[in-house]
Short mmCIF file of C-alpha atoms and ligand atoms in Angstrom, two decimals:
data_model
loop_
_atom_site.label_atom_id
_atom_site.label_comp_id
_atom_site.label_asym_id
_atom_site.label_seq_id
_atom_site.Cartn_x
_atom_site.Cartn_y
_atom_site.Cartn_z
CA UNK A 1 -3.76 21.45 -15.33
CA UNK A 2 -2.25 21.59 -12.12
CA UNK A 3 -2.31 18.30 -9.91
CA UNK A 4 -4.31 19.71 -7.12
CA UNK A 5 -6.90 20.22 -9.79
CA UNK A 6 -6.33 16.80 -11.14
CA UNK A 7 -6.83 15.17 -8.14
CA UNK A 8 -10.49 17.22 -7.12
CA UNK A 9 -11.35 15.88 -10.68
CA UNK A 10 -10.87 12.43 -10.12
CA UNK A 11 -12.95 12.30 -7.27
CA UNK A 12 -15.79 14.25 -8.65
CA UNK A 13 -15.36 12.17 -11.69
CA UNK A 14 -15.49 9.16 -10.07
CA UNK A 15 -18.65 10.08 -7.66
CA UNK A 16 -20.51 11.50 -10.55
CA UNK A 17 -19.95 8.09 -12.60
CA UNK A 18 -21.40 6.08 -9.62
CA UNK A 19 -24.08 8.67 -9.11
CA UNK A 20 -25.17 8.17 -12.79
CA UNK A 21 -25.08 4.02 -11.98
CA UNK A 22 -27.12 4.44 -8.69
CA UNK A 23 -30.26 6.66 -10.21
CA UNK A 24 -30.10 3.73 -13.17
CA UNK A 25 -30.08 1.41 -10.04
CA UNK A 26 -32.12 3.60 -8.42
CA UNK A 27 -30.60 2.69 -5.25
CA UNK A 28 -31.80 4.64 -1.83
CA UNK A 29 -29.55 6.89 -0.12
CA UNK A 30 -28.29 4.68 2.79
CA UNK A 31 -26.95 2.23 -0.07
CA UNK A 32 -24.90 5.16 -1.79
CA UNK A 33 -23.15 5.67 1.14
CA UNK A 34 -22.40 2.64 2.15
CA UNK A 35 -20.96 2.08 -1.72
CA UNK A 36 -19.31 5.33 -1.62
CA UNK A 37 -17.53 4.87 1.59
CA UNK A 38 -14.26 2.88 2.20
CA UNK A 39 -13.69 0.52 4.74
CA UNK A 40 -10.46 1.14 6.02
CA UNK A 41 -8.16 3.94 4.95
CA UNK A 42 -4.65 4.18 6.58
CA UNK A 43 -2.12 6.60 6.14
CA UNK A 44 1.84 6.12 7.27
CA UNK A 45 4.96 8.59 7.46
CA UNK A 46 8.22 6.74 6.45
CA UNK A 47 11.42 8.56 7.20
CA UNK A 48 14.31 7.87 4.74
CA UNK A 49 17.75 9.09 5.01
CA UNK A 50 18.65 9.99 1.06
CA UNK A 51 22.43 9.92 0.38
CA UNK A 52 23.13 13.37 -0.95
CA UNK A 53 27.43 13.22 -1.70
CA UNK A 54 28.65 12.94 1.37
CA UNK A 55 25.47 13.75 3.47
CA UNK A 56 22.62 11.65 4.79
CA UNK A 57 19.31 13.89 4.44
CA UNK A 58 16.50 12.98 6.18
CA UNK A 59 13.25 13.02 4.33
CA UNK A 60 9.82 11.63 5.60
CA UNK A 61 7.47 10.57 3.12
CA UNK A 62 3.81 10.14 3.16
CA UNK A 63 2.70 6.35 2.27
CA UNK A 64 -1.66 5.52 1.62
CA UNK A 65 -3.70 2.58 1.90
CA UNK A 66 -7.24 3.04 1.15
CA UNK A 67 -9.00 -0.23 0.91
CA UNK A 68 -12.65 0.36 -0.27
CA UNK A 69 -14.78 -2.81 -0.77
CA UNK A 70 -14.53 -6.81 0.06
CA UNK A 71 -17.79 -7.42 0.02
CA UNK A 72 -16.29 -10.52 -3.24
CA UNK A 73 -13.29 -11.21 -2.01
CA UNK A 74 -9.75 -10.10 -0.47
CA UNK A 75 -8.63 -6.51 -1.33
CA UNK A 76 -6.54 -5.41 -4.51
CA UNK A 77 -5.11 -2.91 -6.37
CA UNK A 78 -1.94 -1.28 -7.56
CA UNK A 79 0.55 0.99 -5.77
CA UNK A 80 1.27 4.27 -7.12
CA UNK A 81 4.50 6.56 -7.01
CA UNK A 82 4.08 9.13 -7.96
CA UNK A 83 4.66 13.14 -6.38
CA UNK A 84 1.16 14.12 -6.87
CA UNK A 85 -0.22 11.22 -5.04
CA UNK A 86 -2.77 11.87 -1.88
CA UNK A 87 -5.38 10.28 -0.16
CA UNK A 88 -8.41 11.49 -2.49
CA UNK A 89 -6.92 10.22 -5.18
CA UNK A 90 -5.98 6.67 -3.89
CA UNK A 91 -9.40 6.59 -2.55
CA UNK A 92 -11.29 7.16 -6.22
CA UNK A 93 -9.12 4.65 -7.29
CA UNK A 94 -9.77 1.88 -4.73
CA UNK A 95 -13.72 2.47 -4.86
CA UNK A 96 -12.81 1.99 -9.36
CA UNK A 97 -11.09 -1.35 -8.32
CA UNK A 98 -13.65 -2.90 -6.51
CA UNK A 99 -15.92 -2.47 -9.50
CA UNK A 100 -13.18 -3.47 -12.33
CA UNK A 101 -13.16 -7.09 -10.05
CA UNK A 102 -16.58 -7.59 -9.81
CA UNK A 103 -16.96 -6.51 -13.73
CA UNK A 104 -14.46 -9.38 -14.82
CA UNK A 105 -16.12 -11.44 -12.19
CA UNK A 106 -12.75 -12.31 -10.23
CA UNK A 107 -13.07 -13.14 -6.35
CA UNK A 108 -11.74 -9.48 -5.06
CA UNK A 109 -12.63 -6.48 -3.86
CA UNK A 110 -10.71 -3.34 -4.17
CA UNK A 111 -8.01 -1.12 -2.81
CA UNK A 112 -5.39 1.03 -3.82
CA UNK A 113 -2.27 2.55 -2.63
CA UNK A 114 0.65 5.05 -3.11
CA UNK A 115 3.52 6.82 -1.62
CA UNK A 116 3.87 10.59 -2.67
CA UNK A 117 7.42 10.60 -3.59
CA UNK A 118 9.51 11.13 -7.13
CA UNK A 119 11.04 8.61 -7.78
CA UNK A 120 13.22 10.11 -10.33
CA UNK A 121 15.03 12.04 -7.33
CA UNK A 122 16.31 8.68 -5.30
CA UNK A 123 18.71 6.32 -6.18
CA UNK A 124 17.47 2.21 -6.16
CA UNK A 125 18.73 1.60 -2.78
CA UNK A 126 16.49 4.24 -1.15
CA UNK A 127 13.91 3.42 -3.62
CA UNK A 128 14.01 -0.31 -1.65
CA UNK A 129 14.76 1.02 2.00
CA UNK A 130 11.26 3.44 0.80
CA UNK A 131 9.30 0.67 -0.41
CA UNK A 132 10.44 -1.94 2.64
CA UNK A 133 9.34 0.69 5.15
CA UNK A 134 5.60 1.12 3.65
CA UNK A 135 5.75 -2.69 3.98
CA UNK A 136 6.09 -2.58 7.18
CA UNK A 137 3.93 -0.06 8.30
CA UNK A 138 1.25 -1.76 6.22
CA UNK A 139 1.43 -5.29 6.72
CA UNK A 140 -0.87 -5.02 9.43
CA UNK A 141 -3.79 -4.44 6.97
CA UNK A 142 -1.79 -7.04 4.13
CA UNK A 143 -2.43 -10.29 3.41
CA UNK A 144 -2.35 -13.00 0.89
CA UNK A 145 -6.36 -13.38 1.77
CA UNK A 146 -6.68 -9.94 3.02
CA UNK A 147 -4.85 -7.14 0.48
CA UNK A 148 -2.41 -8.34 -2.12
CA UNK A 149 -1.42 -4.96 -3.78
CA UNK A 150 0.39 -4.84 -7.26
CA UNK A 151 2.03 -2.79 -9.92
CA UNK A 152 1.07 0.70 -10.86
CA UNK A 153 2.64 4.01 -11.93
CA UNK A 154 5.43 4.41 -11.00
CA UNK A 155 6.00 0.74 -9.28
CA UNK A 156 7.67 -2.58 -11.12
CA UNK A 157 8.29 -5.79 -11.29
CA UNK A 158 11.22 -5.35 -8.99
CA UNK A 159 9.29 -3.00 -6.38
CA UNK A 160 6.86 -5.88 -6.25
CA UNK A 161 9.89 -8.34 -5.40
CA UNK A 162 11.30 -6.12 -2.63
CA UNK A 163 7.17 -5.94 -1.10
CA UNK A 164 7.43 -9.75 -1.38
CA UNK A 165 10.49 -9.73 0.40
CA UNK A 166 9.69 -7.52 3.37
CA UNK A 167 6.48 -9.59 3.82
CA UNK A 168 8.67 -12.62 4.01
CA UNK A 169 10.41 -11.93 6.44
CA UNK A 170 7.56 -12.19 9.02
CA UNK A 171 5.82 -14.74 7.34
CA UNK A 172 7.53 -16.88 6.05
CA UNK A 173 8.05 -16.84 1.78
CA UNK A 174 4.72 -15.65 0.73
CA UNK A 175 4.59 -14.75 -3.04
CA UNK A 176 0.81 -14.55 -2.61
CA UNK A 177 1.22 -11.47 -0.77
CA UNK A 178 1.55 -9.71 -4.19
CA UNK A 179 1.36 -9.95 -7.44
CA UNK A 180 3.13 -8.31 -10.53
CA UNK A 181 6.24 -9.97 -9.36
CA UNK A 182 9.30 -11.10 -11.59
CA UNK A 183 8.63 -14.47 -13.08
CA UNK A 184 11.80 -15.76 -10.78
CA UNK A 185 9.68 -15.10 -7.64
CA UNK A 186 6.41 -16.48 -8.78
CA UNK A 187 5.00 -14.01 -11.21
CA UNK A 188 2.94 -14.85 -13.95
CA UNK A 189 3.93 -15.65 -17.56
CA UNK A 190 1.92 -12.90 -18.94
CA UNK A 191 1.71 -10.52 -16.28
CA UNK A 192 3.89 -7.76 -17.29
CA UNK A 193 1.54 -7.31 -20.86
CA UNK A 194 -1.06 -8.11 -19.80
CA UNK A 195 -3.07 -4.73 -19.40
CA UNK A 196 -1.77 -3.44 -22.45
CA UNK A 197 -2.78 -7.02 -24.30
CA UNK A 198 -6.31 -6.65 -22.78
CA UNK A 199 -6.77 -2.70 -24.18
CA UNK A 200 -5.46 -3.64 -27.54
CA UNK A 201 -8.16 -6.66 -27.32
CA UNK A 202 -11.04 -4.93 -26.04
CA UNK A 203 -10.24 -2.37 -28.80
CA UNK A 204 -10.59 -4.78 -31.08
CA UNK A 205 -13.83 -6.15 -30.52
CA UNK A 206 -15.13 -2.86 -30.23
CA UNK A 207 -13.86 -1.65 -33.32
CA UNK A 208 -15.49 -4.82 -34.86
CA UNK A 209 -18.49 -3.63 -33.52
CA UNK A 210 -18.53 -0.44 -35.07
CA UNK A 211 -17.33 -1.80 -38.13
CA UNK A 212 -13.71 0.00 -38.01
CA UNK A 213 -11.64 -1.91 -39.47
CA UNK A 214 -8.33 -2.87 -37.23
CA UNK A 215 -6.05 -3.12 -40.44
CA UNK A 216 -4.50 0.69 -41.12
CA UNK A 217 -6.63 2.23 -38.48
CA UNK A 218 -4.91 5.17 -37.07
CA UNK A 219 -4.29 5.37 -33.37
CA UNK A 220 -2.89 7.81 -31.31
CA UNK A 221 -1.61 6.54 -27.65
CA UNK A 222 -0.60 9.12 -24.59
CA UNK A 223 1.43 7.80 -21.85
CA UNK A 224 4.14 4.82 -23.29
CA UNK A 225 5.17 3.23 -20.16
CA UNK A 226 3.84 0.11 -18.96
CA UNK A 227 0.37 -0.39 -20.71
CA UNK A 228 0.68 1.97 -23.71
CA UNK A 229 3.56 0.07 -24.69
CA UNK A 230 2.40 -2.95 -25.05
CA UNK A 231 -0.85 -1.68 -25.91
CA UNK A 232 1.02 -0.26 -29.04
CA UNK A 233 2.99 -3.07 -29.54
CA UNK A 234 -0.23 -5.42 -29.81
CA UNK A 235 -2.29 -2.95 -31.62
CA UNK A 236 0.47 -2.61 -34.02
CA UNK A 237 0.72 -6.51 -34.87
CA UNK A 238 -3.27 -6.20 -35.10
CA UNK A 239 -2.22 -4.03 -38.15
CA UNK A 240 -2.91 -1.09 -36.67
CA UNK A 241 -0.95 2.24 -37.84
CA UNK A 242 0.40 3.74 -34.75
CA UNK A 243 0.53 7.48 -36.08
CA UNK A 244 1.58 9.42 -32.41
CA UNK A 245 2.67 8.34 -28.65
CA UNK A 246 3.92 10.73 -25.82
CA UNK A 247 4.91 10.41 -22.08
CA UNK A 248 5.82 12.64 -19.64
CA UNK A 249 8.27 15.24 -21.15
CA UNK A 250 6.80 15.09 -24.78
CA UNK A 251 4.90 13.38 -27.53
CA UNK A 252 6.49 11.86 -31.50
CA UNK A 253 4.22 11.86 -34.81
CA UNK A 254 4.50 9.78 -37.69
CA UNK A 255 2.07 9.63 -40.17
CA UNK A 256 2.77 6.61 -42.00
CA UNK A 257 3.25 4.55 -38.74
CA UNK A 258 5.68 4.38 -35.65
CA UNK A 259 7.88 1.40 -35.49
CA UNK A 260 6.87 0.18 -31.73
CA UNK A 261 9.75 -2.19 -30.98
CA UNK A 262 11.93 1.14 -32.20
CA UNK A 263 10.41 3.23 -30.08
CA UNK A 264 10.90 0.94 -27.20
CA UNK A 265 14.53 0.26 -27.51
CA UNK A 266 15.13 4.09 -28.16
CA UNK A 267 13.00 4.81 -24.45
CA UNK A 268 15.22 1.60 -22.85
CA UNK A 269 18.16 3.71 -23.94
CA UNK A 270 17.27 7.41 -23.56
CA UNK A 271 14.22 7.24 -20.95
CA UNK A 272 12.12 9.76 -23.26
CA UNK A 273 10.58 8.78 -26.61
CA UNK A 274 12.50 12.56 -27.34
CA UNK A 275 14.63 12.70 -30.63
CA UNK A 276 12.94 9.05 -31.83
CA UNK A 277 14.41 9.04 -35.71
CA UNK A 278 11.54 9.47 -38.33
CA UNK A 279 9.27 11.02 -36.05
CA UNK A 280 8.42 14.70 -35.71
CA UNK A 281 8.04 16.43 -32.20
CA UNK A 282 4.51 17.04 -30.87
CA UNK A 283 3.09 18.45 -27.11
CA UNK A 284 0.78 15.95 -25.25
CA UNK A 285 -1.47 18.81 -25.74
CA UNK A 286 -1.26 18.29 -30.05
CA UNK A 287 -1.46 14.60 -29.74
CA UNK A 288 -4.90 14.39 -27.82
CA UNK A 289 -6.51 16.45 -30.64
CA UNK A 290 -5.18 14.60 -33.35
CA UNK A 291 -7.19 13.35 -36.08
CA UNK A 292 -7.38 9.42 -35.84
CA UNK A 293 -9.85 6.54 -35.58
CA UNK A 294 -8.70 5.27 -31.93
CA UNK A 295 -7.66 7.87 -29.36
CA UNK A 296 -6.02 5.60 -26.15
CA UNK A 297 -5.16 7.94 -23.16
CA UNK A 298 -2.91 5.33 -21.72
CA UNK A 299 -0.76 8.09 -19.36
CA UNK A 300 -2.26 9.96 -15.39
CA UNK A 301 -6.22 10.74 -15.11
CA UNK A 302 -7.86 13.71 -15.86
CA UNK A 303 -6.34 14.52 -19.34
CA UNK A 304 -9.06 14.75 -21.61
CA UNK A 305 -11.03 17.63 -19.77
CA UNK A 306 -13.03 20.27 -20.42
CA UNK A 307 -10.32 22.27 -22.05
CA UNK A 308 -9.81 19.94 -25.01
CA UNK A 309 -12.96 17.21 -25.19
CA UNK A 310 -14.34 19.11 -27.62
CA UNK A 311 -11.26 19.44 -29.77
CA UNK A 312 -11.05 15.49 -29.45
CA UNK A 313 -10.95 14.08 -32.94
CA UNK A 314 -11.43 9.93 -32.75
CA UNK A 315 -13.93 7.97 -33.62
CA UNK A 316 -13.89 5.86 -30.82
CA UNK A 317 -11.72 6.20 -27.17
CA UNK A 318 -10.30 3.59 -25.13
CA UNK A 319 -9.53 4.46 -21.67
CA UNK A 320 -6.41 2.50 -20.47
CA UNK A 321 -5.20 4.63 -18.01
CA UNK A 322 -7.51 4.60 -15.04
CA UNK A 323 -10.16 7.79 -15.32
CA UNK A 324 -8.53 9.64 -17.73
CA UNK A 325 -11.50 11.25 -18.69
CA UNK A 326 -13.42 14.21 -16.45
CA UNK A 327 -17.20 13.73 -15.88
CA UNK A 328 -17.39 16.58 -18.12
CA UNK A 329 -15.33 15.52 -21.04
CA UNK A 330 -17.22 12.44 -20.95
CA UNK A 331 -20.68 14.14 -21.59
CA UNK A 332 -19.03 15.97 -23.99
CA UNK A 333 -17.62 13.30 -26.07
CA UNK A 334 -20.87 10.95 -25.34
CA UNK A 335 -23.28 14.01 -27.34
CA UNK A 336 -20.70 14.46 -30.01
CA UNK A 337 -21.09 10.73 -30.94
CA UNK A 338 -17.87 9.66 -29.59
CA UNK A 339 -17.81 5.57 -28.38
CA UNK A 340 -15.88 5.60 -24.66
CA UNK A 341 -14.83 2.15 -23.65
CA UNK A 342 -14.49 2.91 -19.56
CA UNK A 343 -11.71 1.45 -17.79
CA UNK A 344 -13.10 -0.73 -15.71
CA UNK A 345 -13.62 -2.87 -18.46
CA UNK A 346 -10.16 -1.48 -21.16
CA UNK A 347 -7.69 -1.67 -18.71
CA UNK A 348 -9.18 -5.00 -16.42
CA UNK A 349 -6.55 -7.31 -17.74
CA UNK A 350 -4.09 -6.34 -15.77
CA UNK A 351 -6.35 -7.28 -12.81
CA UNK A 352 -7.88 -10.09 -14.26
CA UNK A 353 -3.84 -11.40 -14.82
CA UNK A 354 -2.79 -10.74 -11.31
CA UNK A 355 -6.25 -12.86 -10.02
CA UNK A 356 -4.16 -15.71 -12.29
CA UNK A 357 -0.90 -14.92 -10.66
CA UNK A 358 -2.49 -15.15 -7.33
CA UNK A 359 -4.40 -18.62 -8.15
CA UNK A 360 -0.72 -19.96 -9.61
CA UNK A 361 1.14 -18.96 -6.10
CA UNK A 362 -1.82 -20.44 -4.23
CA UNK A 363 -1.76 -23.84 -6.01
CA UNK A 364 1.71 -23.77 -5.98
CA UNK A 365 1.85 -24.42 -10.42
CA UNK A 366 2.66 -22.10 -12.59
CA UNK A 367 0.54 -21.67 -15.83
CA UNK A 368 1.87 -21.81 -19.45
CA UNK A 369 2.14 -18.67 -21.52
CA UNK A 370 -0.68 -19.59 -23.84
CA UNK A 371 -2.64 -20.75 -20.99
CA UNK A 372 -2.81 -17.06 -19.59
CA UNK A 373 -3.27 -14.85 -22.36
CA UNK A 374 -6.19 -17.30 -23.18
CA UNK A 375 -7.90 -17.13 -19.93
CA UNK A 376 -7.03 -13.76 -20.42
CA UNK A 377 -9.28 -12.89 -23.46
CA UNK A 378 -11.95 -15.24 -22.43
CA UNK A 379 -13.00 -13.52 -19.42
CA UNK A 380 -12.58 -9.96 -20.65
CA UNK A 381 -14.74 -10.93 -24.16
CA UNK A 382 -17.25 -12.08 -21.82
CA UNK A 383 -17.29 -9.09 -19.35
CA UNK A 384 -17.31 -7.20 -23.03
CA UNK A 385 -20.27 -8.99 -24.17
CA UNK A 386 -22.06 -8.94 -20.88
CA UNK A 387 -21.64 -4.98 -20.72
CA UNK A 388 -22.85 -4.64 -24.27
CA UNK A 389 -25.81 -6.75 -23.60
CA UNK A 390 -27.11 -4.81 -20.64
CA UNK A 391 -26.21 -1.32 -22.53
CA UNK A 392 -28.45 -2.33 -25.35
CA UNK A 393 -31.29 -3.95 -22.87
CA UNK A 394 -30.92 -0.75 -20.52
CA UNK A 395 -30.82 1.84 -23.52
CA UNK A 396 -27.46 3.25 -22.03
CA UNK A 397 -24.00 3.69 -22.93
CA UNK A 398 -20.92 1.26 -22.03
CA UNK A 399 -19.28 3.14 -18.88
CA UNK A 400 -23.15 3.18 -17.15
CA UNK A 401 -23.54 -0.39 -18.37
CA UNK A 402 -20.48 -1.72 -16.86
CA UNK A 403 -20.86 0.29 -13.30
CA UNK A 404 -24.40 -1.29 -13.37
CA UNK A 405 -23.05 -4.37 -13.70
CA UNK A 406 -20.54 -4.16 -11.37
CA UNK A 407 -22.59 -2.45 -8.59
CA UNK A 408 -25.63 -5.19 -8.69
CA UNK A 409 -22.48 -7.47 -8.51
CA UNK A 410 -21.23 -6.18 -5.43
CA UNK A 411 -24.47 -5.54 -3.80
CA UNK A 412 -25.42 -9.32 -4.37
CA UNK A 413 -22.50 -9.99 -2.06
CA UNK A 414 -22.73 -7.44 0.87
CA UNK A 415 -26.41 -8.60 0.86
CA UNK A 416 -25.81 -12.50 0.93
CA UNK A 417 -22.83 -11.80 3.40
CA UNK A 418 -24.92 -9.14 5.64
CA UNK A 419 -22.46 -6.82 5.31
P1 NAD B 501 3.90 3.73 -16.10
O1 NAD B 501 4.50 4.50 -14.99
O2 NAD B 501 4.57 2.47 -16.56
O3 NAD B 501 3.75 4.68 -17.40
C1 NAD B 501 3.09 5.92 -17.37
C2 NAD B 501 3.40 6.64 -18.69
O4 NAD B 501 2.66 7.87 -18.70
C3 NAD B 501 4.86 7.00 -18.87
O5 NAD B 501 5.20 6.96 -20.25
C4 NAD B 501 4.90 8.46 -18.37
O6 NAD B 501 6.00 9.19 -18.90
C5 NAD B 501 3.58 8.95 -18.92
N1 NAD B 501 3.06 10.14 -18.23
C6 NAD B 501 3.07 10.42 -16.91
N2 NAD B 501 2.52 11.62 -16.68
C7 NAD B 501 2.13 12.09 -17.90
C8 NAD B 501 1.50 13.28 -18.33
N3 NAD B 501 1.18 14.25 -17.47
N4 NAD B 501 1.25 13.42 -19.66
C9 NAD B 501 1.60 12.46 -20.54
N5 NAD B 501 2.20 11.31 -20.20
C10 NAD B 501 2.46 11.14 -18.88
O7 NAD B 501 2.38 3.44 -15.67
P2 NAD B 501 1.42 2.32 -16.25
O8 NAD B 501 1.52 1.13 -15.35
O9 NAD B 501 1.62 2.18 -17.72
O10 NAD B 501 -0.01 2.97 -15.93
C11 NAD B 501 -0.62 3.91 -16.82
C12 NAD B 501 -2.09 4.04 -16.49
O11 NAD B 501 -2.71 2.75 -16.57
C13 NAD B 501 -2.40 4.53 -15.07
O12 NAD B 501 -3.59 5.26 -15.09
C14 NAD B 501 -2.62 3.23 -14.29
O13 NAD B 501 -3.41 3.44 -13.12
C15 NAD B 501 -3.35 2.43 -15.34
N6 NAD B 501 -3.32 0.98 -15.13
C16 NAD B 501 -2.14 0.31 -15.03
C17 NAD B 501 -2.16 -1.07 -14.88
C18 NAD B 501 -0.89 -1.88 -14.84
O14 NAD B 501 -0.98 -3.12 -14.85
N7 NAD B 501 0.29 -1.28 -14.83
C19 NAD B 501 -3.38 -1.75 -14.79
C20 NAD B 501 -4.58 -1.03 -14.91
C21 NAD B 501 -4.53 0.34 -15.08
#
């Protein structure tokens, strides 16, 4: 599917999820648009000269802001980069933030960002010099109680540190200003598996629910970067048999289980899970159809469609990448009697980790390990719960449930505030 497609997807996926939330709501017109809309939405061109040999190229690159909702609390979200990012896209996934916060009940709102740039074609220095710029073009609209952006595709631990740095400079050492960071600069014990940790959680209390057991249950993961990693890794010490993962370039089966930390250390030392021994080559295509009990599209939105949702094979499917599902698939999948756990409540503990990074740089005291991951798995089993409650009291399924939730959440706030 081409990106341009992707992207047109995303939005209509998003809109049509909220639409299906406000007719449960039944909210009036005015209201939708006022939910729909974002409240600020900035765009910035950053000129880089790349070092090409002995040549400096000059290339201008094409940096977004789109900050939706702070009706709860201060902006957040990630920053994405990525070549296929634009503003539509950023903008479905600002308006999803703002209603993963107010589902885990954390004092945010929700915004998102990106630069449209591959990464894989720059070198680290112009990688910084790149990120530094956006910085400060942006800091106008940044702020520790304003927008405190984070990690995404594409983005890490050390892109966070060079944001923090930039923002420094003009005010002062400020690790507030983002979170995500490396543990040296005031990021969170817990942070960096934290979104992964929550997905393989969730996934476990749901599969309690439908009485799957955990122990031997296959799962099939796309996307093995960030939070399918460590989504994988935690799955598999749940005793789960991780039978198939891809990313980008290409996808490895194993029946009788994937060694994750093997897997890992052959991607630190290759890039590619390509070539992993005992595994066999499969497409991204192959993998998504796969017969298993827990299908986790953990990769870029969009990739369960129309083309293959009915080909889709799980039991259940946890969405850890953010709307990786089409409107479309999701009907789909919903009549065949397939369970989809939404994002905004699968993938929330990365948020709900970077609320606990921000609280530790505010008060200045750093949190144990045990301390997080605890915290961690309290909040999300209760935004769980809470979802499954209202699902079963509103006759509806989880993703409805949760935007419900969310929504009334959010509303509550703009009205109180007289937004
Ligand atoms: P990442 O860049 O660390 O990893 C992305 C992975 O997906 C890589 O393995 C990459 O090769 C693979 N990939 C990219 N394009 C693909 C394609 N077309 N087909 C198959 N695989 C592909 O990113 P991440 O941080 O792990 O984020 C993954 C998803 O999770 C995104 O949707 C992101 O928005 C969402 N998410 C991330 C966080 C977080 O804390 N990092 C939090 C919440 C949600």
């Amino acid at each position: 599917m081409s990106a341009e497609r992707i992207h047109c997807q995303c939005q209509d996926t998003q809109t049509h999820f909220l639409e299906r939330a406000f007719d449960s709501l039944q909210l009036g017109d005015a209201q939708r648009e006022l939910l729909l809309s974002s409240f600020r939405e900035t765009t910035v061109s950053i000129p880089v000269r790349l070092h090409r040999g002995d040549s400096h190229e000059l290339q201008t690159y094409l940096g977004y802001r789109v900050q939706h909702n702070h009706a709860r609390g201060p902006f957040k979200g990630g920053l994405r980069f990525h070549p296929s990012v634009n503003l539509g896209e950023i903008r479905a996934l600002a308006q999803l933030m703002t209603w993963k916060t107010a589902l885990v009940d954390i004092p945010f709102g929700g915004a998102k960002g990106g630069i449209a740039v591959d990464t894989t074609q720059l070198d680290a220095h112009s990688l910084e010099i790149l990120t530094k710029r956006f910085v400060q073009k942006m800091s106008p609209v940044l702020g520790v109680h304003h927008d405190v952006p984070a990690p995404d595709v594409g983005t890490s631990p050390q892109v966070m540190a060079w944001i923090l740095e930039e923002y420094s400079k003009t005010h002062g050492f400020t690790p507030a200003i983002v979170t995500g960071k490396p543990i040296e600069l005031g990021g969170s014990a817990g942070r960096l598996e934290a979104t992964g940790h929550g997905v393989a959680f969730i996934t476990g209390l749901v599969a309690a629910d439908q009485s799957l057991p955990l122990a031997d249950a296959s799962v099939v993961i796309q996307g093995f970067g960030n939070v399918g990693s460590h989504a994988a890794r935690r799955l598999a010490e749940m005793g789960a048999r991780i039978i198939a993962l891809s990313d980008a370039r290409s996808g490895v089966f194993c029946n009788a289980g994937i060694d994750i930390e093997h897997a890992q250390r052959h991607v630190a030392e290759t890039g590619w899970l390509e070539n992993l021994p005992g595994t066999e080559p499969i497409s991204n295509a192959e993998l998504l159809v796969l017969p298993c009990d827990i299908l986790i599209p953990a990769a870029i939105e969009a990739t369960i469609n129309c083309e293959n949702a009915e080909a889709v094979q799980a039991r259940l499917v946890v969405e850890a990448a953010n709307i990786p599902l089409t409107h479309r698939a999701d009907t789909t999948l919903r009549e065949r009697g397939i369970t989809v756990v939404p994002d905004l409540l699968a993938n929330a503990g990365g948020v709900l980790t970077s609320y606990y990074e921000w609280v530790q740089n505010l008060q200045e005291f750093p949190w144990e390990h045990d301390t997080v991951i605890q915290r961690l798995e309290k909040r999300l089993g209760r935004a769980y719960q809470q979802v499954c409650n209202l699902a079963h009291q509103r006759d509806t399924d989880l993703r409805t449930a949760a935007y419900d939730l969310a929504i009334e959440r959010v509303n509550r706030a703009m009205a109180l505030r007289g937004f």
